[in-house]
Tab-separated table of C-alpha atoms (C1' of nucleotides) in Angstrom:
chain	number	residue	atom	x	y	z
A	166	MET	CA	-61.070	-11.143	9.716
A	167	TYR	CA	-60.598	-14.570	6.930
A	168	TYR	CA	-61.646	-17.108	8.712
A	169	LYS	CA	-63.401	-19.126	6.783
A	170	LYS	CA	-61.100	-18.151	3.759
A	171	LEU	CA	-59.917	-21.904	4.079
A	172	PRO	CA	-61.778	-24.776	3.406
A	173	ARG	CA	-62.530	-26.986	6.602
A	174	ARG	CA	-60.629	-30.052	5.824
A	175	GLU	CA	-57.999	-27.524	5.499
A	176	ARG	CA	-58.653	-25.444	8.478
A	177	GLU	CA	-58.855	-28.959	10.685
A	178	ARG	CA	-55.874	-30.008	8.903
A	179	LEU	CA	-53.857	-26.709	10.159
A	180	ARG	CA	-55.751	-26.936	13.689
A	181	ARG	CA	-54.333	-30.278	13.722
A	182	ARG	CA	-50.803	-29.373	12.786
A	183	ASN	CA	-50.573	-26.638	15.662
A	184	GLU	CA	-51.260	-29.640	17.950
A	185	MET	CA	-47.951	-31.150	16.856
A	186	LEU	CA	-46.547	-28.485	17.128
A	187	ALA	CA	-47.220	-27.283	20.692
A	188	ALA	CA	-46.803	-30.792	21.822
A	189	ALA	CA	-43.123	-30.760	20.574
A	190	LEU	CA	-42.305	-26.974	21.526
A	191	LYS	CA	-43.228	-27.979	25.402
A	192	LEU	CA	-41.081	-30.802	25.254
A	193	PHE	CA	-38.456	-29.467	23.228
A	194	SER	CA	-37.805	-26.544	25.899
A	195	GLU	CA	-38.579	-28.500	29.096
A	196	LYS	CA	-36.067	-31.428	27.460
A	197	GLY	CA	-33.853	-30.594	24.784
A	198	TYR	CA	-33.986	-31.736	21.482
A	199	HIS	CA	-32.453	-34.693	22.354
A	200	ASN	CA	-34.225	-35.701	25.223
A	201	VAL	CA	-37.084	-35.974	23.594
A	202	SER	CA	-38.505	-39.399	21.732
A	203	MET	CA	-40.819	-38.909	18.196
A	204	HIS	CA	-43.345	-41.134	19.849
A	205	GLU	CA	-43.347	-38.893	23.329
A	206	ILE	CA	-44.128	-35.795	21.051
A	207	ALA	CA	-46.992	-38.356	19.432
A	208	GLN	CA	-48.371	-39.308	22.606
A	209	ARG	CA	-48.667	-35.673	24.413
A	210	ALA	CA	-50.251	-34.868	21.169
A	211	GLU	CA	-52.561	-37.735	21.110
A	212	PHE	CA	-51.883	-38.676	17.702
A	213	ALA	CA	-50.312	-41.760	16.474
A	214	ILE	CA	-46.663	-41.568	15.388
A	215	GLY	CA	-47.494	-42.387	11.878
A	216	THR	CA	-49.307	-39.458	12.122
A	217	LEU	CA	-46.599	-37.088	13.015
A	218	TYR	CA	-44.548	-38.905	9.959
A	219	LYS	CA	-47.525	-37.441	7.532
A	220	PHE	CA	-46.767	-33.879	8.911
A	221	PHE	CA	-43.123	-33.169	9.590
A	222	ARG	CA	-40.752	-35.810	7.277
A	223	ASN	CA	-38.788	-36.582	10.457
A	224	LYS	CA	-37.456	-35.216	13.478
A	225	GLU	CA	-35.091	-32.523	12.111
A	226	ASP	CA	-38.473	-31.246	10.307
A	227	LEU	CA	-40.136	-30.936	12.755
A	228	TYR	CA	-37.400	-28.808	14.547
A	229	LYS	CA	-36.906	-26.422	12.552
A	230	THR	CA	-40.548	-25.385	11.535
A	231	LEU	CA	-40.737	-25.048	14.920
A	232	VAL	CA	-37.703	-22.872	16.092
A	233	ARG	CA	-38.075	-21.079	12.110
A	234	SER	CA	-41.617	-19.586	13.143
A	235	THR	CA	-40.449	-18.786	16.347
A	236	ALA	CA	-37.536	-16.981	15.677
A	237	GLU	CA	-39.648	-15.322	12.406
A	238	GLU	CA	-41.894	-13.976	14.819
A	239	TYR	CA	-38.921	-12.320	17.066
A	240	HIS	CA	-37.154	-11.017	14.433
A	241	ARG	CA	-40.405	-9.431	13.147
A	242	ILE	CA	-41.339	-7.744	16.266
A	243	LEU	CA	-38.406	-6.721	16.937
A	244	LYS	CA	-37.894	-4.979	13.404
A	245	ASP	CA	-40.652	-3.299	14.447
A	246	VAL	CA	-39.601	-1.002	17.175
A	247	LEU	CA	-36.660	-0.470	15.506
A	248	ASP	CA	-37.698	0.277	12.386
A	249	GLN	CA	-40.032	3.111	13.708
A	250	GLU	CA	-39.610	6.463	12.937
A	251	THR	CA	-38.601	8.357	16.593
A	252	ASN	CA	-36.064	9.659	17.934
A	253	VAL	CA	-32.838	7.213	19.267
A	254	LEU	CA	-33.160	7.375	23.118
A	255	SER	CA	-37.071	5.680	22.306
A	256	SER	CA	-36.259	3.158	20.073
A	257	VAL	CA	-33.778	1.807	22.436
A	258	LYS	CA	-36.150	1.655	25.493
A	259	ASN	CA	-38.975	-0.007	23.471
A	260	TYR	CA	-36.170	-2.268	22.460
A	261	ILE	CA	-35.539	-3.395	25.553
A	262	ALA	CA	-38.960	-3.561	26.207
A	263	ALA	CA	-40.495	-4.844	23.820
A	264	LYS	CA	-37.900	-7.916	23.814
A	265	ALA	CA	-39.130	-8.349	27.513
A	266	GLU	CA	-42.269	-8.114	26.282
A	267	PHE	CA	-42.176	-10.817	23.558
A	268	PHE	CA	-40.843	-14.041	26.197
A	269	SER	CA	-43.300	-12.900	28.968
A	270	ASP	CA	-46.110	-13.711	26.633
A	271	ASN	CA	-44.540	-16.845	25.975
A	272	PHE	CA	-42.219	-18.260	28.348
A	273	ILE	CA	-41.649	-21.736	26.873
A	274	THR	CA	-40.308	-20.207	23.389
A	275	LEU	CA	-37.413	-18.314	26.253
A	276	ARG	CA	-36.115	-21.445	26.489
A	277	LEU	CA	-35.883	-22.445	23.115
A	278	TYR	CA	-34.509	-18.924	21.890
A	279	PHE	CA	-31.656	-19.093	24.406
A	280	ALA	CA	-30.804	-23.126	23.335
A	281	GLU	CA	-31.036	-21.416	19.548
A	282	THR	CA	-28.443	-17.842	19.857
A	283	GLN	CA	-26.352	-18.985	22.737
A	284	GLY	CA	-24.309	-21.818	23.415
A	285	THR	CA	-25.841	-25.185	22.308
A	286	SER	CA	-26.748	-24.600	18.561
A	287	PHE	CA	-23.833	-26.466	17.342
A	288	ASN	CA	-26.409	-29.634	18.799
A	289	ILE	CA	-28.315	-29.710	15.950
A	290	LYS	CA	-26.849	-30.503	12.823
A	291	ALA	CA	-26.007	-27.343	10.370
A	292	GLY	CA	-28.520	-25.799	8.257
A	293	LEU	CA	-31.421	-24.660	10.889
A	294	ASP	CA	-28.246	-23.072	13.062
A	295	GLN	CA	-27.362	-20.589	9.923
A	296	ASP	CA	-30.575	-18.979	9.090
A	297	VAL	CA	-31.453	-18.200	12.411
A	298	ARG	CA	-28.512	-16.834	13.588
A	299	LYS	CA	-28.834	-14.299	10.965
A	300	LEU	CA	-32.358	-13.227	11.910
A	301	TYR	CA	-30.809	-12.863	15.576
A	302	ASN	CA	-27.661	-10.906	13.919
A	303	GLU	CA	-29.724	-8.925	11.178
A	304	ILE	CA	-31.169	-7.777	14.393
A	305	ILE	CA	-27.797	-6.908	16.250
A	306	GLU	CA	-27.265	-4.791	13.590
A	307	GLN	CA	-30.106	-2.482	13.091
A	308	LEU	CA	-29.185	-1.813	16.793
A	309	SER	CA	-26.447	-1.004	16.257
A	310	SER	CA	-27.129	1.181	13.176
A	311	THR	CA	-29.473	2.712	15.514
A	312	PHE	CA	-26.715	3.827	18.174
A	313	GLY	CA	-24.768	4.430	14.838
A	314	LYS	CA	-27.192	7.485	14.997
A	315	GLY	CA	-27.187	8.255	18.182
A	316	VAL	CA	-23.754	8.811	18.508
A	317	GLN	CA	-24.297	11.202	15.363
A	318	GLU	CA	-26.818	12.742	17.291
A	319	GLN	CA	-24.524	13.283	20.078
A	320	VAL	CA	-27.471	11.439	22.346
A	321	PHE	CA	-24.624	8.884	22.961
A	322	ARG	CA	-20.725	8.937	23.637
A	323	LYS	CA	-18.240	8.414	20.815
A	324	LEU	CA	-18.353	4.375	21.688
A	325	ASP	CA	-18.393	1.301	19.012
A	326	PRO	CA	-21.909	1.421	18.067
A	327	TYR	CA	-21.846	-2.237	17.966
A	328	TYR	CA	-20.511	-2.669	20.636
A	329	MET	CA	-23.009	-0.773	22.542
A	330	ALA	CA	-25.240	-2.860	20.544
A	331	VAL	CA	-23.457	-6.015	21.687
A	332	ALA	CA	-23.166	-4.968	25.369
A	333	LEU	CA	-27.135	-4.150	25.645
A	334	ASP	CA	-28.584	-7.161	24.301
A	335	GLY	CA	-25.773	-9.251	26.792
A	336	ILE	CA	-27.493	-6.999	29.614
A	337	ILE	CA	-31.220	-7.664	28.699
A	338	ASN	CA	-31.056	-11.468	27.910
A	339	SER	CA	-29.107	-12.460	31.252
A	340	PHE	CA	-32.544	-10.648	32.987
A	341	LEU	CA	-34.081	-12.870	30.798
A	342	LEU	CA	-32.177	-15.606	31.783
A	343	SER	CA	-32.469	-14.699	35.687
A	344	TRP	CA	-36.121	-14.465	35.646
A	345	MET	CA	-36.706	-17.703	33.438
A	346	GLU	CA	-34.616	-19.954	36.675
A	347	ASP	CA	-36.864	-18.153	39.017
A	348	PRO	CA	-39.984	-15.907	37.706
A	349	LYS	CA	-41.313	-15.481	40.821
A	350	ARG	CA	-38.291	-13.103	42.354
A	351	HIS	CA	-36.891	-11.594	39.398
A	352	LEU	CA	-40.530	-9.601	37.855
A	353	TYR	CA	-39.000	-9.177	34.563
A	354	LYS	CA	-41.816	-5.474	34.336
A	355	LYS	CA	-39.300	-4.763	37.253
A	356	GLY	CA	-36.476	-5.025	35.514
A	357	VAL	CA	-36.925	-3.232	32.475
A	358	PRO	CA	-36.284	0.114	33.814
A	359	ILE	CA	-33.658	-1.408	36.468
A	360	ILE	CA	-31.647	-2.892	32.464
A	361	THR	CA	-32.263	0.610	30.987
A	362	ASP	CA	-30.818	2.772	33.873
A	363	ILE	CA	-28.039	0.552	34.093
A	364	PHE	CA	-26.963	0.566	30.402
A	365	LEU	CA	-27.575	4.548	29.896
A	366	SER	CA	-26.216	5.657	32.672
A	367	GLY	CA	-23.653	3.309	34.231
A	368	VAL	CA	-23.205	2.415	37.878
A	369	LEU	CA	-20.613	4.504	39.096
A	370	ILE	CA	-22.059	7.876	41.183
A	371	LYS	CA	-20.226	10.268	39.610
A	372	GLY	CA	-19.195	10.490	35.765
A	373	GLY	CA	-16.421	11.965	36.803
A	374	ASN	CA	-14.371	8.662	36.307
A	375	ARG	CA	-15.091	8.353	32.847
A	376	THR	CA	-12.250	7.573	30.539
A	377	ASN	CA	-13.313	8.708	27.298
B	147	MET	CA	7.253	-29.227	43.177
B	148	TYR	CA	4.709	-32.482	44.327
B	149	TYR	CA	6.223	-34.333	40.817
B	150	LYS	CA	6.842	-37.677	41.973
B	151	LYS	CA	4.863	-37.714	44.837
B	152	LEU	CA	2.933	-41.093	43.105
B	153	PRO	CA	4.128	-44.236	42.010
B	154	ARG	CA	4.335	-44.477	38.841
B	155	ARG	CA	1.984	-47.135	38.053
B	156	GLU	CA	-0.708	-44.408	39.398
B	157	ARG	CA	1.161	-41.234	37.352
B	158	GLU	CA	0.766	-42.907	34.122
B	159	ARG	CA	-3.331	-43.588	34.856
B	160	LEU	CA	-3.757	-40.143	35.361
B	161	ARG	CA	-2.337	-38.758	32.175
B	162	ARG	CA	-4.326	-41.631	30.169
B	163	ARG	CA	-7.453	-40.417	31.966
B	164	ASN	CA	-6.618	-37.153	31.085
B	165	GLU	CA	-6.388	-37.024	27.078
B	166	MET	CA	-9.083	-38.729	27.423
B	167	LEU	CA	-11.001	-36.140	29.428
B	168	ALA	CA	-9.423	-33.733	27.195
B	169	ALA	CA	-10.275	-35.477	23.601
B	170	ALA	CA	-13.671	-35.909	25.552
B	171	LEU	CA	-13.572	-32.470	25.897
B	172	LYS	CA	-12.806	-31.056	22.584
B	173	LEU	CA	-15.726	-33.013	20.601
B	174	PHE	CA	-18.449	-32.441	23.748
B	175	SER	CA	-17.327	-28.613	22.953
B	176	GLU	CA	-17.362	-28.996	19.384
B	177	LYS	CA	-20.425	-31.120	19.026
B	178	GLY	CA	-22.702	-31.124	21.798
B	179	TYR	CA	-23.038	-33.900	24.686
B	180	HIS	CA	-25.587	-36.022	22.622
B	181	ASN	CA	-23.990	-36.222	18.561
B	182	VAL	CA	-20.419	-37.556	20.260
B	183	SER	CA	-20.173	-41.178	21.121
B	184	MET	CA	-18.182	-43.064	23.070
B	185	HIS	CA	-16.674	-44.677	20.390
B	186	GLU	CA	-15.349	-41.666	18.736
B	187	ILE	CA	-14.234	-40.259	22.300
B	188	ALA	CA	-12.760	-43.796	22.535
B	189	GLN	CA	-11.172	-42.945	18.957
B	190	ARG	CA	-9.751	-39.434	19.663
B	191	ALA	CA	-7.984	-40.878	22.673
B	192	GLU	CA	-6.434	-43.576	20.660
B	193	PHE	CA	-8.075	-46.164	23.352
B	194	ALA	CA	-10.296	-49.190	22.861
B	195	ILE	CA	-13.267	-48.559	23.880
B	196	GLY	CA	-13.679	-51.388	26.919
B	197	THR	CA	-11.133	-49.023	27.820
B	198	LEU	CA	-12.487	-45.320	27.787
B	199	TYR	CA	-15.390	-47.823	30.694
B	200	LYS	CA	-12.153	-48.868	32.688
B	201	PHE	CA	-11.426	-44.963	33.485
B	202	PHE	CA	-15.930	-43.898	33.615
B	203	ARG	CA	-18.949	-46.081	34.650
B	204	ASN	CA	-20.424	-44.467	31.815
B	205	LYS	CA	-20.920	-41.443	29.060
B	206	GLU	CA	-22.435	-39.399	31.742
B	207	ASP	CA	-20.274	-39.617	34.511
B	208	LEU	CA	-17.593	-38.893	31.642
B	209	TYR	CA	-19.086	-35.897	31.175
B	210	LYS	CA	-20.271	-34.777	34.545
B	211	THR	CA	-16.337	-35.229	35.292
B	212	LEU	CA	-15.328	-33.046	32.530
B	213	VAL	CA	-17.822	-29.982	33.458
B	214	ARG	CA	-17.149	-30.499	37.478
B	215	SER	CA	-13.287	-29.630	37.316
B	216	THR	CA	-14.219	-26.576	34.486
B	217	ALA	CA	-16.795	-25.103	37.223
B	218	GLU	CA	-14.840	-25.612	40.064
B	219	GLU	CA	-11.279	-23.866	38.423
B	220	TYR	CA	-13.457	-21.051	36.767
B	221	HIS	CA	-14.593	-20.628	40.641
B	222	ARG	CA	-11.987	-20.113	42.128
B	223	ILE	CA	-10.379	-18.272	39.728
B	224	LEU	CA	-13.075	-15.474	39.982
B	225	LYS	CA	-13.501	-16.448	43.781
B	226	ASP	CA	-9.984	-15.719	44.481
B	227	VAL	CA	-10.247	-12.606	42.483
B	228	LEU	CA	-13.118	-10.935	44.902
B	229	ASP	CA	-11.798	-12.041	47.564
B	230	GLN	CA	-8.582	-9.330	47.073
B	231	GLU	CA	-8.337	-7.409	49.465
B	232	THR	CA	-8.630	-4.002	47.692
B	233	ASN	CA	-11.628	-1.643	46.707
B	234	VAL	CA	-14.221	-2.480	45.414
B	235	LEU	CA	-13.478	-1.067	41.966
B	236	SER	CA	-10.438	-2.231	41.682
B	237	SER	CA	-12.063	-5.995	42.350
B	238	VAL	CA	-15.141	-4.991	39.952
B	239	LYS	CA	-12.373	-4.407	37.165
B	240	ASN	CA	-10.595	-8.269	37.852
B	241	TYR	CA	-13.238	-9.265	38.044
B	242	ILE	CA	-14.160	-8.860	34.399
B	243	ALA	CA	-9.931	-9.287	33.133
B	244	ALA	CA	-10.483	-12.435	34.473
B	245	LYS	CA	-13.282	-13.703	33.451
B	246	ALA	CA	-12.038	-12.935	29.713
B	247	GLU	CA	-8.431	-13.906	30.583
B	248	PHE	CA	-9.721	-17.602	31.616
B	249	PHE	CA	-11.836	-17.757	28.480
B	250	SER	CA	-9.828	-16.439	26.412
B	251	ASP	CA	-6.868	-19.539	27.422
B	252	ASN	CA	-9.228	-22.247	26.540
B	253	PHE	CA	-11.766	-21.093	23.716
B	254	ILE	CA	-12.622	-24.766	23.789
B	255	THR	CA	-13.679	-24.515	27.363
B	256	LEU	CA	-16.020	-21.495	26.353
B	257	ARG	CA	-18.713	-23.342	24.715
B	258	LEU	CA	-19.127	-26.131	27.630
B	259	TYR	CA	-19.694	-23.024	29.536
B	260	PHE	CA	-21.963	-21.574	27.124
B	261	ALA	CA	-24.012	-24.567	27.103
B	262	GLU	CA	-24.223	-25.249	30.873
B	263	THR	CA	-25.076	-22.075	32.246
B	264	GLN	CA	-27.841	-20.822	29.584
B	265	GLY	CA	-30.230	-22.576	27.788
B	266	THR	CA	-29.960	-25.484	27.161
B	267	SER	CA	-27.756	-27.277	30.633
B	268	PHE	CA	-31.698	-29.216	30.769
B	269	ASN	CA	-30.135	-31.343	27.844
B	270	ILE	CA	-28.712	-33.527	30.079
B	271	LYS	CA	-30.347	-34.941	33.030
B	272	ALA	CA	-30.642	-34.070	36.682
B	273	GLY	CA	-28.019	-34.172	38.749
B	274	LEU	CA	-25.020	-32.296	37.319
B	275	ASP	CA	-27.003	-29.519	36.392
B	276	GLN	CA	-27.544	-28.520	40.014
B	277	ASP	CA	-23.806	-28.373	40.972
B	278	VAL	CA	-22.389	-26.274	38.450
B	279	ARG	CA	-25.719	-23.965	38.688
B	280	LYS	CA	-24.957	-23.523	42.160
B	281	LEU	CA	-21.427	-23.049	41.735
B	282	TYR	CA	-22.540	-19.710	39.168
B	283	ASN	CA	-24.331	-18.888	41.836
B	284	GLU	CA	-22.093	-18.424	44.035
B	285	ILE	CA	-20.104	-16.046	42.437
B	286	ILE	CA	-22.957	-14.110	40.975
B	287	GLU	CA	-24.117	-13.650	44.652
B	288	GLN	CA	-20.422	-13.107	45.493
B	289	LEU	CA	-20.693	-9.846	42.974
B	290	SER	CA	-23.219	-8.902	44.488
B	291	SER	CA	-22.266	-8.694	48.076
B	292	THR	CA	-19.220	-6.497	46.052
B	293	PHE	CA	-21.426	-4.119	44.983
B	294	GLY	CA	-23.264	-3.865	48.184
B	295	LYS	CA	-20.109	-2.069	49.341
B	296	GLY	CA	-19.726	-0.108	46.892
B	297	VAL	CA	-22.921	1.609	46.902
B	298	GLN	CA	-22.173	1.570	51.492
B	299	GLU	CA	-18.728	3.832	50.104
B	300	GLN	CA	-20.490	5.597	47.969
B	301	VAL	CA	-18.780	4.430	44.890
B	302	PHE	CA	-21.568	3.127	42.795
B	303	ARG	CA	-25.432	4.605	42.926
B	304	LYS	CA	-27.742	2.910	45.269
B	305	LEU	CA	-29.386	0.108	42.601
B	306	ASP	CA	-30.187	-3.112	43.415
B	307	PRO	CA	-26.409	-5.007	43.834
B	308	TYR	CA	-28.108	-7.978	42.565
B	309	TYR	CA	-29.247	-6.731	39.455
B	310	MET	CA	-25.512	-4.938	38.936
B	311	ALA	CA	-23.805	-8.406	39.258
B	312	VAL	CA	-26.345	-9.998	37.115
B	313	ALA	CA	-25.891	-6.415	34.317
B	314	LEU	CA	-22.590	-7.174	34.023
B	315	ASP	CA	-21.877	-10.284	34.012
B	316	GLY	CA	-24.686	-10.006	31.178
B	317	ILE	CA	-22.637	-7.765	29.075
B	318	ILE	CA	-19.251	-9.654	29.587
B	319	ASN	CA	-21.084	-12.976	28.454
B	320	SER	CA	-22.363	-11.356	25.294
B	321	PHE	CA	-18.799	-10.123	24.765
B	322	LEU	CA	-17.654	-13.885	25.223
B	323	LEU	CA	-20.209	-14.609	22.757
B	324	SER	CA	-19.494	-12.050	19.675
B	325	TRP	CA	-15.527	-13.485	20.409
B	326	MET	CA	-16.684	-17.302	20.503
B	327	GLU	CA	-18.161	-16.216	17.549
B	328	ASP	CA	-15.782	-14.713	15.361
B	329	PRO	CA	-12.306	-14.609	17.081
B	330	LYS	CA	-10.382	-11.914	14.503
B	331	ARG	CA	-13.275	-9.490	14.334
B	332	HIS	CA	-13.728	-9.256	18.091
B	333	LEU	CA	-10.342	-9.649	20.140
B	334	TYR	CA	-11.407	-9.911	23.956
B	335	LYS	CA	-8.127	-7.658	24.864
B	336	LYS	CA	-9.961	-5.001	22.785
B	337	GLY	CA	-13.548	-5.886	24.921
B	338	VAL	CA	-12.380	-5.815	28.736
B	339	PRO	CA	-11.690	-2.058	28.853
B	340	ILE	CA	-14.731	-1.155	26.814
B	341	ILE	CA	-17.424	-3.407	28.691
B	342	THR	CA	-15.304	-1.703	31.778
B	343	ASP	CA	-15.839	1.666	30.411
B	344	ILE	CA	-20.297	1.069	29.354
B	345	PHE	CA	-20.924	-0.637	32.958
B	346	LEU	CA	-18.814	2.220	34.442
B	347	SER	CA	-20.639	5.031	32.957
B	348	GLY	CA	-22.699	4.002	30.856
B	349	VAL	CA	-23.639	5.026	27.226
B	350	LEU	CA	-25.643	8.744	27.584
B	351	ILE	CA	-23.631	11.380	26.781
B	352	LYS	CA	-25.080	13.356	29.745
B	353	GLY	CA	-25.787	12.252	33.216
B	354	GLY	CA	-28.610	13.960	33.008
B	355	ASN	CA	-31.093	11.511	31.845
B	356	ARG	CA	-30.077	9.966	35.007
B	357	THR	CA	-33.655	8.324	36.454
B	358	ASN	CA	-32.223	8.240	39.540
C	1	DC	C1'	-75.383	-47.572	-0.060
C	2	DT	C1'	-71.338	-47.845	-2.794
C	3	DT	C1'	-67.382	-46.616	-4.106
C	4	DA	C1'	-63.514	-43.877	-3.858
C	5	DT	C1'	-59.680	-40.776	-1.596
C	6	DT	C1'	-58.290	-39.240	1.767
C	7	DT	C1'	-56.762	-39.405	6.490
C	8	DG	C1'	-55.215	-41.779	10.564
C	9	DT	C1'	-52.891	-45.612	13.034
C	10	DG	C1'	-49.445	-48.705	15.644
C	11	DA	C1'	-47.085	-52.901	14.888
C	12	DA	C1'	-42.607	-54.186	13.182
C	13	DT	C1'	-38.514	-52.259	10.986
C	14	DA	C1'	-33.995	-50.432	10.701
C	15	DA	C1'	-29.738	-47.885	12.341
C	16	DA	C1'	-27.204	-45.693	15.901
C	17	DT	C1'	-24.570	-46.241	19.951
C	18	DA	C1'	-23.860	-46.925	25.048
C	19	DT	C1'	-22.118	-51.313	27.116
C	20	DT	C1'	-20.269	-55.388	28.365
C	21	DC	C1'	-17.022	-58.963	28.910
C	22	DA	C1'	-14.095	-62.876	28.094
C	23	DC	C1'	-9.831	-62.808	25.735
C	24	DG	C1'	-5.187	-60.831	25.508
C	25	DT	C1'	-0.944	-58.118	26.465
C	26	DC	C1'	2.469	-56.357	29.527
C	27	DA	C1'	4.916	-55.439	33.639
C	28	DT	C1'	6.466	-56.934	37.725
C	29	DG	C1'	8.443	-60.375	40.846
C	30	DA	C1'	10.241	-64.819	42.340
D	43	DT	C1'	11.906	-67.682	33.191
D	44	DC	C1'	7.380	-67.726	34.759
D	45	DA	C1'	3.659	-67.075	37.505
D	46	DT	C1'	0.557	-63.779	38.762
D	47	DG	C1'	-2.129	-59.730	38.152
D	48	DA	C1'	-3.056	-55.256	36.540
D	49	DC	C1'	-4.599	-52.946	32.557
D	50	DG	C1'	-6.261	-53.018	27.578
D	51	DT	C1'	-8.972	-55.026	23.429
D	52	DG	C1'	-13.094	-54.843	20.088
D	53	DA	C1'	-16.620	-57.597	18.973
D	54	DA	C1'	-20.768	-59.462	20.502
D	55	DT	C1'	-25.042	-57.627	22.940
D	56	DA	C1'	-28.884	-54.383	24.407
D	57	DT	C1'	-30.923	-51.072	24.162
D	58	DT	C1'	-32.538	-46.443	22.757
D	59	DT	C1'	-35.652	-44.676	19.145
D	60	DA	C1'	-35.873	-43.081	14.468
D	61	DT	C1'	-38.319	-44.435	10.004
D	62	DT	C1'	-42.169	-46.930	7.757
D	63	DC	C1'	-45.833	-48.986	5.373
D	64	DA	C1'	-49.810	-52.167	5.598
D	65	DC	C1'	-54.143	-52.033	7.035
D	66	DA	C1'	-58.351	-49.957	9.399
D	67	DA	C1'	-61.431	-45.573	9.740
D	68	DA	C1'	-63.738	-42.054	8.313
D	69	DT	C1'	-64.941	-38.727	4.618
D	70	DA	C1'	-65.870	-37.647	0.233
D	71	DA	C1'	-68.111	-38.168	-4.549
D	72	DG	C1'	-71.413	-40.591	-7.420
DNA sequence: CTTATTTGTGAATAAATATTCACGTCATGA
DNA sequence: TCATGACGTGAATATTTATTCACAAATAAG
């Protein structure tokens, strides 16, 4: 509803900028930061190398912009889910579904996500790393607090809420990863109920083996 | 018991080679493939740059050698655990413990492991990726077959064994990751029973919510 | 239509770093 | 002790790629 708010010049400028970001996202996602050259990005976006530098101070700036905006969207979506005023069990279920859905919408982003949160964010110079990690941790903390509430309400067993959050996120990530590697074999829609089920009920046949 | 099997010359040569690999491992693990120069590795290992090239054809060769040997050790250890003739429940518990122990022994390797299995292995040119991934998948498949046996023996619920394997590995990895980020806060020894417990029994208080 | 301003271009430059190789150095065996 | 070959060295070279900037094209203003 706010279209046309900006002058034509500005809008065109933004469109160009987005084209460059899109090209960069695709390339970074496929090959990783250091295996993509500025020339390559410019070429893919069909601009001259100089133009690219008119929009972004340097390669790192371009990359940071990309990752930041992605991270912020990720953060916003999951935070919204956890902020919703429902019972804790629904919150957790919604969290699982929302995370899966976010990435199924843009497969490409998933690669960037793993590159930044797992393993190799130490590839890029400091600075960005911290910010993205912080957003990621905030979500884990909030998920953790949801579990804390659940424990008090006696919906969940009396386990450390933080570890529950870590465990859940780990399961989801490993399903996302296997989906990323072979999208045909591991449909994500099929994964959501399985994740939920395993996490909530465990894999043992009887509750009798519980240590607690 | 096989010391002295090799001539002095050869042994010294191997020792030198290992020093170079050790220096490389440390640097790659800390900064990632592209942020480490051959000069840096040579300097750290206290050899001239030319010497490094006498031992390894090029940078990629050095890196591949490193990752391959690490991956092979990882593979061997976990395969041994799963091959052990015990009941399925013990196998799974041992798997959890063995994986945690392997990485607690060499923290540094953990970084390399995440770089290769998660997210950014697509950073390095093809070839290596495939081999390492293959070893990793073999373990998941074997874990999966253990779960299959467990389902038949009615130890585990009737869920897809492959997904159980994916889920378990995901939980373990996320605990390892949080340990890597803050070793003081998340002691790995403390993590093992929690992982086991959550995975086997789930987080819900009652078994009544089970969907199956 | 002319001028001014903004924006796009890509050859040229700068910097980083992977790789080579002509030359010492050292150990071994005669 | 000397000759020989294996090994180590690091300055020099090759290559890749990030970044700049003088100029051209397009657009807006008068």
